[in-house]
Coordinates of C-alpha atoms in Angstrom, one line a residue:
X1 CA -43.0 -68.0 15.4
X2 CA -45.9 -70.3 16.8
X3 CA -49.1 -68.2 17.5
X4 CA -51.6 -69.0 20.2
X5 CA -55.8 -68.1 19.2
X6 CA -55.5 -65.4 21.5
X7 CA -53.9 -63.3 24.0
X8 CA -55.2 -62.7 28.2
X9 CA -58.3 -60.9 28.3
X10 CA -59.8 -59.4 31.7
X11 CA -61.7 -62.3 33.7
X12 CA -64.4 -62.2 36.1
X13 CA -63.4 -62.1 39.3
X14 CA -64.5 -65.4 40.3
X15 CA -61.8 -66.6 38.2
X16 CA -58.0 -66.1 39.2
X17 CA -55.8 -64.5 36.9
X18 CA -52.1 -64.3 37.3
X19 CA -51.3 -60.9 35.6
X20 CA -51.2 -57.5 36.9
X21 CA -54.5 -55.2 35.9
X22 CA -52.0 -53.3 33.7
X23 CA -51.5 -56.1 31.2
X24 CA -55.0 -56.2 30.5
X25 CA -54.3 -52.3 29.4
X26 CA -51.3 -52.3 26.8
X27 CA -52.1 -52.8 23.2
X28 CA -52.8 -56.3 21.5
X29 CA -49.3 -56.4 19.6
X30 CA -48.0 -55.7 22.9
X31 CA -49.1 -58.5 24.4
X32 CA -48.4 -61.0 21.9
X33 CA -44.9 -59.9 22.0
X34 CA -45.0 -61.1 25.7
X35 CA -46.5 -63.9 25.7
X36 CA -44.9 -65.1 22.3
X37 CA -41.2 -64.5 23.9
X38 CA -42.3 -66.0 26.9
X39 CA -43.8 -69.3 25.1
X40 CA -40.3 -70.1 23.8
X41 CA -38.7 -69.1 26.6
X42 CA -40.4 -71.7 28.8
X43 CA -41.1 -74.0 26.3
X44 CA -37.0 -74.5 25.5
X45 CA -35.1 -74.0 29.1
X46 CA -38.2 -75.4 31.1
X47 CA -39.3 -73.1 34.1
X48 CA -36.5 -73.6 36.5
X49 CA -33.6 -72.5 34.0
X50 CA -36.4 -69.1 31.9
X51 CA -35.0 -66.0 32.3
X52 CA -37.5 -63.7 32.8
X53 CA -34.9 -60.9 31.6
X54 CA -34.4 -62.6 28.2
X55 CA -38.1 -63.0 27.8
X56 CA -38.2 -59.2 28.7
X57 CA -35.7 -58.5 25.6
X58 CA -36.7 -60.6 23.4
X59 CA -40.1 -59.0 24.0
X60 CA -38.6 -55.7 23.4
X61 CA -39.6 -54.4 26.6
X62 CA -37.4 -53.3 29.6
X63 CA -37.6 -55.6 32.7
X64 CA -39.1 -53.4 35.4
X65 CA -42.2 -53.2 32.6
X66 CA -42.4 -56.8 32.7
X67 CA -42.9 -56.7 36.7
X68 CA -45.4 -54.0 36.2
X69 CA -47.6 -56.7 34.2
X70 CA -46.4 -60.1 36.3
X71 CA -45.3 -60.0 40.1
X72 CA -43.2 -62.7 39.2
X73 CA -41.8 -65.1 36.9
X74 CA -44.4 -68.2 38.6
X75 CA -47.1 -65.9 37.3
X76 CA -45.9 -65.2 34.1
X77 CA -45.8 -69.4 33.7
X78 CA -49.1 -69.3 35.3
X79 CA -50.4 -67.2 32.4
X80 CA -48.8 -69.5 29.8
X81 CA -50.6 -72.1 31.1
X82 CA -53.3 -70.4 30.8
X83 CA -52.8 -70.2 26.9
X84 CA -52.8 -73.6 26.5
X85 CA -55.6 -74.3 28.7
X86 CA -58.0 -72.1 26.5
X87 CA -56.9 -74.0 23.5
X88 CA -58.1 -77.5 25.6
X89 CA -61.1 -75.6 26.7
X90 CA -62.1 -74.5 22.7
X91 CA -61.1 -77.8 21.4
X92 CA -63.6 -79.5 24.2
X93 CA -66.1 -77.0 23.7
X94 CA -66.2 -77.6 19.8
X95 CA -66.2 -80.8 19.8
X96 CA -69.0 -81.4 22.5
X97 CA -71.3 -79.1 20.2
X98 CA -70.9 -81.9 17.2
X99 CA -73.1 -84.9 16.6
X100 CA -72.2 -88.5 17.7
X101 CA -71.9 -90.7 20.4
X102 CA -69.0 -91.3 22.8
X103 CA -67.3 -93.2 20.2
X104 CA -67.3 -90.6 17.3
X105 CA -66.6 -88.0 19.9
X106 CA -63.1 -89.6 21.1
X107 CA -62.4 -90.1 16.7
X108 CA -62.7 -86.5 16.8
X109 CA -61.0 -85.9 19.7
X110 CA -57.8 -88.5 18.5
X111 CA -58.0 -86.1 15.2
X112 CA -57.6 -82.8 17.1
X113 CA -54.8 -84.0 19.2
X114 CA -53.4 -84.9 16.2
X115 CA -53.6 -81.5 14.2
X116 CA -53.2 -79.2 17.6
X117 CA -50.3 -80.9 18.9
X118 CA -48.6 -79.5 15.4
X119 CA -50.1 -76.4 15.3
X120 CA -49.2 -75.4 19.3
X121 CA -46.1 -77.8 19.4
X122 CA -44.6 -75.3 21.6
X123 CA -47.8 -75.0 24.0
X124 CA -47.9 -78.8 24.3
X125 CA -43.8 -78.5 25.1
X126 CA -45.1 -76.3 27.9
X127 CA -47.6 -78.5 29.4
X128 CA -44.9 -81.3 29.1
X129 CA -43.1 -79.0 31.7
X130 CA -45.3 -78.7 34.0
X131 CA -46.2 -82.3 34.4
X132 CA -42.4 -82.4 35.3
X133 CA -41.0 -82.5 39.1
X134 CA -39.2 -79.2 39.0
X135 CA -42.5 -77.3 38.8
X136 CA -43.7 -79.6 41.6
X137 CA -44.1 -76.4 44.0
X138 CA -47.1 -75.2 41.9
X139 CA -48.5 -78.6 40.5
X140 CA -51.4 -78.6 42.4
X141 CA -52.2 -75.3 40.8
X142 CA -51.4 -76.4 37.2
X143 CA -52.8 -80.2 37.3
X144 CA -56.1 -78.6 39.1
X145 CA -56.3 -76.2 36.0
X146 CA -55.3 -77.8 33.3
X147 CA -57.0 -81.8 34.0
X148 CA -60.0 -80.5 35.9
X149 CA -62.3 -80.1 32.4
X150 CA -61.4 -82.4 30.6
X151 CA -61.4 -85.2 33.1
X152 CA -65.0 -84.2 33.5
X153 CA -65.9 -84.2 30.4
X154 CA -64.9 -87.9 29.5
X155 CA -66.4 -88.9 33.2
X156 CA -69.8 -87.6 31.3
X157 CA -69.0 -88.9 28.0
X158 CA -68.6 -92.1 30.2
X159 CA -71.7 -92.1 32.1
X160 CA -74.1 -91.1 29.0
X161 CA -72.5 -94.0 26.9
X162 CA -73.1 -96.7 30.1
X163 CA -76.7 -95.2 30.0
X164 CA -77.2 -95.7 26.4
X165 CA -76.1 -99.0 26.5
X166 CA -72.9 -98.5 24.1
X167 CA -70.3 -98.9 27.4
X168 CA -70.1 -101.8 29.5
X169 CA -72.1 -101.0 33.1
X170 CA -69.1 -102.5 35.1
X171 CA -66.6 -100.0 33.7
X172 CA -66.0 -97.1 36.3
X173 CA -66.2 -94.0 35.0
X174 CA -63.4 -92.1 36.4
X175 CA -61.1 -95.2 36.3
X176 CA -61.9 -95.3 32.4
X177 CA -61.6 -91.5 32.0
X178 CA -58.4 -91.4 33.5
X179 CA -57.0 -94.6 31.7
X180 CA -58.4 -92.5 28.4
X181 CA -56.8 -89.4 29.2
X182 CA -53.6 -91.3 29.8
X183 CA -53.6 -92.4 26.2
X184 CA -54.6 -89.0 24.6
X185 CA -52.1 -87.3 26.7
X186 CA -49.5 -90.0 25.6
X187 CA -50.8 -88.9 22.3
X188 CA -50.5 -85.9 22.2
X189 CA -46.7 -85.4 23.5
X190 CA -46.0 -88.1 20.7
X191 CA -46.9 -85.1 18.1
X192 CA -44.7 -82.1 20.0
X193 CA -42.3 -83.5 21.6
X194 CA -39.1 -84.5 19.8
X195 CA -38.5 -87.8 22.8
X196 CA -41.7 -89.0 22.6
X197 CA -42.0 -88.3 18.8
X198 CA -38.7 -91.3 18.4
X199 CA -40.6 -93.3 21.7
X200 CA -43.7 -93.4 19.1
X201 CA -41.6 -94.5 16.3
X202 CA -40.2 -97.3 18.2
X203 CA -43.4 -99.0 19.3
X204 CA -45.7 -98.2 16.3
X205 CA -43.2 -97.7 13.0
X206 CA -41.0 -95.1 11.7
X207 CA -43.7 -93.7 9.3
X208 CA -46.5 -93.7 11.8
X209 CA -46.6 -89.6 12.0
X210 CA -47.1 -89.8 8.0
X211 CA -50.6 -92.2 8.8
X212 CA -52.8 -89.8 10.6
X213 CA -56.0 -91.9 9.7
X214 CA -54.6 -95.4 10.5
X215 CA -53.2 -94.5 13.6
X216 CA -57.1 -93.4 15.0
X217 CA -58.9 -96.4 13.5
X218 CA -56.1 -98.4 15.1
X219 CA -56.7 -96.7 19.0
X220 CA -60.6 -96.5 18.4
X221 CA -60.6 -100.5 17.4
X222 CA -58.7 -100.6 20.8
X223 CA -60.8 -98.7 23.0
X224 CA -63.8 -99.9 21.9
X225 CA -63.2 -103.0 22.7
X226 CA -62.0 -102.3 25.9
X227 CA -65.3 -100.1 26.5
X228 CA -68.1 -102.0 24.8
X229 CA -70.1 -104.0 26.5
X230 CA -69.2 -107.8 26.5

């Protein structure tokens, strides 16, 4: 069974949360059981079609002790996305604390989408679903959460490199950032999910998921000369 770094811990309360206070109270196992059984849930009947009384059972917990901890099943998806935002978060966090300019960043960042996308296949499944119209009644929620830091973080990435000479002035930032996150994103379903894992084959080879390597010096020759100045 996948495992995601860690489970919902009480937030300040500047920040929403979308579990009930005694969630934050049963033990660790506990939790992991939840949100574990819930991950898979989600992650192979998408949200319209999750029963939030098989995630109760395969939790091992009755149903009315899964309302006590989510007020309803919208929350319960709310929280999972919240697993798989934290994993974004640490990954941007990590990699923002390492040496290198923009260029050697987005390397490193092609590498982590590469290995996390494995690792969390069934948290990227779950952020496939909510890009999908029939959680379009809480998108504005999800994309506001879940794009909000990293399209910042490639806006600065952006701006520093323009200012340092290594990015063409003309490029827009947020135009650029957005194009960038398009590909990584792209990316990134093309390691977790099993359609765009055949779409990838199609255009780039059947052995392209063996060639970790050539596949990032093949998109960093690409956007560098999209972003370097001419």
């Amino acid at each position: 069974m996948e495992k995601t770094k860690a489970t919902p811990k009480p937030k300040s309360s500047k920040t929403p949360k979308y579990y009930k206070e005694q969630f934050e109270k049963i033990a660790e196992e506990k939790r992991r059981r939840i949100i574990d059984a819930a991950l898979i849930e989600f992650s192979a009947m998408g949200y319209n079609a999750a029963n939030i009384n098989i995630i109760a059972k395969n939790a091992g917990i009755s149903i009315g002790s899964m309302y006590q901890y989510f007020g309803s099943k919208e929350h319960l998806f709310l929280t999972m996305i919240d697993e798989a935002y934290k994993v974004i978060e640490d990954s941007i966090t990590q990699i923002d604390s390492l040496e290198g300019n923009i260029y050697d960043k987005f390397e490193i960042i092609l590498a982590y989408i590469q290995k996390y996308s494995r690792e969390f296949r069934l948290l990227n499944q779950l952020y496939l679903e909510a890009t999908t119209q029939g959680v379009s009644k809480i998108s504005k929620k999800l994309s506001l959460k879940m794009e909000s830091i990293s399209a910042k973080y490639y806006r600065d990435l952006i701006t520093k490199a323009i200012k340092a000479g290594l990015v063409d002035e003309k490029i827009d930032p947020e135009i650029a950032a957005f194009c960038i996150d398009n590909i990584l994103v792209i990316l990134q379903f093309s390691y977790s999910s099993d359609y765009y894992i055949e779409r990838m084959k199609i255009y780039t080879g059947s052995d392209s998921h063996k060639k970790d390597a050539q596949v990032r010096e093949k998109i960093m020759y690409f956007l560098r000369k999209a972003l370097a100045p001419s």
